């Protein structure tokens, strides 16, 4: 207890103070009442104003209601373009005239903003469809509606579902019967690493821009006549394919109607649908499922047959740009029952179409793909304007002269003239003059304002020019700057990725954060960069497509037997330097190619280069700044097998011309490079023979360590590969060509890649063992291949390196194998007629019918022709196992998969 409470003096003092307080309240009661009334009045007025402002704000904020959908069925794949559809509902009476903003957060918490002008009448609704660039790690976006004064009238935060899309193969469906294709979804492929997901596209409103299809990995068209598709929609799909898309078309009873008029140009022969037994499975007779379908044999110009049924090609593929077009002889809707029961068939189908290399790339995490693209572009854009680089020796000379002048030169001069007392003043004056001289000399090496570097790729075809520009905007100051791009160019930022998980609305409105805005106006697109450090890089990709009115590149080139014949005519406006023709695994260097020039290709050297090694291929073609540019193009635009030829070359930029094709902004210093590329028709047919690369279909790895992307093996142990050379093809010969690479400088290096040196052994189907082959001049004819080719034209090869004690990181380029096929009178029609006349249904087979009756579209347009079936009685049965070891020439051989025995003898 407090002792002061019991103290009488303290108690009396508190009572006296209480009495004094009561007296003061009585004397001042008038003033207190008046003051309280004034306070109440002011409080009421303040509260009324506060409530009025609050309700006014709420009324304005609720004027615009936004709802957002993204991708297809709200699926987002990072590292790609993302379509957004913004539904705008104006609940107010006044017309909304302002901007729709899309915000996302990038690395280092910098904000990227897309801005679109929009007008919506009062009490009405409208939609805005846009495309944004989505980097890895971005899991949310903010969409706002703001008036012309910057007041936010509505906002919507959208969480993106990007977690599951990394391990998914997104398949777009264009079909009149999409319900019959549901079996394509939810299937594990590539050993379960990827799982398919199907999305159905609106057949009445197909995409009009290739960026809208960027979220898709595969686009499958089945039970859909191509004549229903508009020309613009077909061009969009083909543009998407050339950028790396996979287009799969099922034909079935529709025949040519499934392709014409947009895609039938890829066919060698018009389709003749008929009822035929299609072999769906593989293996022994008991394991091979056959179903009766309305189908056609499929062969494509410059393509490869990848699936067969009883020696009839039923699925063929052809490369288009960096993508693939696959045409199937039957309608995918017709196999719904079979493929639903046998889910392995979907895996088999996509593996045959895409190949292992593409599947492996699609299996990479989105963050890895996005970062790889960012670093590739950053490396590409790290080019410098050589005009800005100072001459070091000139500055050294100035410094040396300055030291001599202020040292012994000035001293002895003043001493001779008895003026030594002004030596210090003279040194100061000379130092000032020297500083001024250095400053004047450096004017040409400094940037006075924002500047950019660019890398431009122009893909020239007969009817159009596809232009892609990568630009790097920078400024020597931390002030806000802007750059205008012509309205016909699409502008997308190239983003590194983000790990931001906070409140996007808070950071998006933070004026102190780095902010990049892409404003889309009717007559231009404006890029504005604010709050960045000096020389901070901002990368952008610009795309446009224009009609070609200035000519293109034409050729009648024929490649056969390791030689090339024909001419190349440059009818374009471009004069190219370091020009070259790229064929899969080969380079033909042209040097300078002037506009209007015609080049005879017969006297040009053909250089064998390692496929997939972009650095070595680029070094073979060019050097200097063009080396990195070409390497980037090869690694991003020419991955995997391609059946055409590609012309590449560089345009010499005019150093005095500061104008830019993609901008009218005159205030920017710029420096860059332009590369022109064109697809050339490559003919390999001479008479009744034609050739193709054995790598057009991925080899099957029986044992060892093989990388399909660059055709290399480990040098540690032997590798056994099975080459599928084309079932039903009448093979005449194969040629084996080593790589022209000088590996003298790579000896002793860890992790080096060198050409293969060692022995090649072919598996003998008659003896069940491997035979070391003496390839001589590199060509083996059919008589020499009889014992080694199976009935389905599979060749099994074992590679044994001659080097001992090879490093674990060392790899070897394998030689290129080219197959020459002799085309005789086709027998496919006989097989089809035999199937059509056989009305008895074999036991164990089923009959599938699709949404259309078989033969309802079965108009025969032309006679089908195809390579004849190889039927050599000396070949052993294909069903026999790859057997045990035999002794050949006192040499012990191993079965496929056994690397214990090493081959000796003549090799590559």
PDB file of N, CA, C and O in Angstrom, residues 275-277 290 292 831-842:
ATOM      1  N   UNK A 275     -10.876 -47.537 -97.637  1.00  0.00           N
ATOM      2  CA  UNK A 275     -10.926 -48.350 -96.426  1.00  0.00           C
ATOM      3  C   UNK A 275      -9.717 -49.262 -96.390  1.00  0.00           C
ATOM      4  O   UNK A 275      -9.460 -50.020 -97.324  1.00  0.00           O
ATOM      5  N   UNK A 276      -8.937 -49.174 -95.310  1.00  0.00           N
ATOM      6  CA  UNK A 276      -7.724 -49.965 -95.204  1.00  0.00           C
ATOM      7  C   UNK A 276      -7.496 -50.365 -93.760  1.00  0.00           C
ATOM      8  O   UNK A 276      -7.974 -49.722 -92.825  1.00  0.00           O
ATOM      9  N   UNK A 277      -6.787 -51.473 -93.596  1.00  0.00           N
ATOM     10  CA  UNK A 277      -6.406 -51.938 -92.268  1.00  0.00           C
ATOM     11  C   UNK A 277      -5.143 -51.195 -91.851  1.00  0.00           C
ATOM     12  O   UNK A 277      -4.106 -51.319 -92.504  1.00  0.00           O
ATOM     13  N   UNK A 290      -4.673 -54.003 -85.452  1.00  0.00           N
ATOM     14  CA  UNK A 290      -5.109 -53.458 -86.731  1.00  0.00           C
ATOM     15  C   UNK A 290      -6.560 -53.049 -86.610  1.00  0.00           C
ATOM     16  O   UNK A 290      -7.389 -53.800 -86.084  1.00  0.00           O
ATOM     17  N   UNK A 292      -9.732 -51.015 -88.976  1.00  0.00           N
ATOM     18  CA  UNK A 292     -10.118 -50.595 -90.318  1.00  0.00           C
ATOM     19  C   UNK A 292     -10.540 -49.132 -90.289  1.00  0.00           C
ATOM     20  O   UNK A 292     -11.449 -48.746 -89.547  1.00  0.00           O
ATOM     21  N   UNK A 831      -1.497 -52.606-102.397  1.00  0.00           N
ATOM     22  CA  UNK A 831      -1.734 -52.950-100.998  1.00  0.00           C
ATOM     23  C   UNK A 831      -3.085 -52.416-100.547  1.00  0.00           C
ATOM     24  O   UNK A 831      -3.867 -53.102 -99.886  1.00  0.00           O
ATOM     25  N   UNK A 832      -3.388 -51.152-100.936  1.00  0.00           N
ATOM     26  CA  UNK A 832      -4.660 -50.562-100.538  1.00  0.00           C
ATOM     27  C   UNK A 832      -5.829 -51.303-101.170  1.00  0.00           C
ATOM     28  O   UNK A 832      -6.859 -51.537-100.541  1.00  0.00           O
ATOM     29  N   UNK A 833      -5.670 -51.652-102.454  1.00  0.00           N
ATOM     30  CA  UNK A 833      -6.746 -52.384-103.125  1.00  0.00           C
ATOM     31  C   UNK A 833      -6.942 -53.754-102.494  1.00  0.00           C
ATOM     32  O   UNK A 833      -8.060 -54.238-102.341  1.00  0.00           O
ATOM     33  N   UNK A 834      -5.830 -54.376-102.085  1.00  0.00           N
ATOM     34  CA  UNK A 834      -5.932 -55.670-101.429  1.00  0.00           C
ATOM     35  C   UNK A 834      -6.679 -55.560-100.116  1.00  0.00           C
ATOM     36  O   UNK A 834      -7.515 -56.397 -99.793  1.00  0.00           O
ATOM     37  N   UNK A 835      -6.399 -54.485 -99.370  1.00  0.00           N
ATOM     38  CA  UNK A 835      -7.116 -54.272 -98.119  1.00  0.00           C
ATOM     39  C   UNK A 835      -8.575 -53.983 -98.372  1.00  0.00           C
ATOM     40  O   UNK A 835      -9.460 -54.426 -97.644  1.00  0.00           O
ATOM     41  N   UNK A 836      -8.848 -53.208 -99.431  1.00  0.00           N
ATOM     42  CA  UNK A 836     -10.223 -52.835 -99.697  1.00  0.00           C
ATOM     43  C   UNK A 836     -11.063 -54.006-100.150  1.00  0.00           C
ATOM     44  O   UNK A 836     -12.270 -54.071 -99.882  1.00  0.00           O
ATOM     45  N   UNK A 837     -10.433 -54.965-100.858  1.00  0.00           N
ATOM     46  CA  UNK A 837     -11.181 -56.117-101.355  1.00  0.00           C
ATOM     47  C   UNK A 837     -11.351 -57.202-100.306  1.00  0.00           C
ATOM     48  O   UNK A 837     -12.168 -58.110-100.470  1.00  0.00           O
ATOM     49  N   UNK A 838     -10.561 -57.141 -99.247  1.00  0.00           N
ATOM     50  CA  UNK A 838     -10.644 -58.157 -98.198  1.00  0.00           C
ATOM     51  C   UNK A 838     -11.764 -57.777 -97.252  1.00  0.00           C
ATOM     52  O   UNK A 838     -11.607 -56.947 -96.372  1.00  0.00           O
ATOM     53  N   UNK A 839     -12.890 -58.394 -97.417  1.00  0.00           N
ATOM     54  CA  UNK A 839     -14.054 -58.047 -96.602  1.00  0.00           C
ATOM     55  C   UNK A 839     -14.125 -58.832 -95.318  1.00  0.00           C
ATOM     56  O   UNK A 839     -14.882 -58.506 -94.421  1.00  0.00           O
ATOM     57  N   UNK A 840     -13.316 -59.905 -95.219  1.00  0.00           N
ATOM     58  CA  UNK A 840     -13.358 -60.717 -94.012  1.00  0.00           C
ATOM     59  C   UNK A 840     -12.606 -59.992 -92.902  1.00  0.00           C
ATOM     60  O   UNK A 840     -11.494 -59.520 -93.092  1.00  0.00           O
ATOM     61  N   UNK A 841     -13.216 -59.901 -91.758  1.00  0.00           N
ATOM     62  CA  UNK A 841     -12.595 -59.219 -90.627  1.00  0.00           C
ATOM     63  C   UNK A 841     -11.723 -60.203 -89.859  1.00  0.00           C
ATOM     64  O   UNK A 841     -12.236 -61.183 -89.313  1.00  0.00           O
ATOM     65  N   UNK A 842     -10.416 -60.017 -89.815  1.00  0.00           N
ATOM     66  CA  UNK A 842      -9.559 -60.957 -89.099  1.00  0.00           C
ATOM     67  C   UNK A 842      -9.866 -60.938 -87.613  1.00  0.00           C
ATOM     68  O   UNK A 842     -10.352 -59.949 -87.075  1.00  0.00           O
TER      69      UNK A 842
END
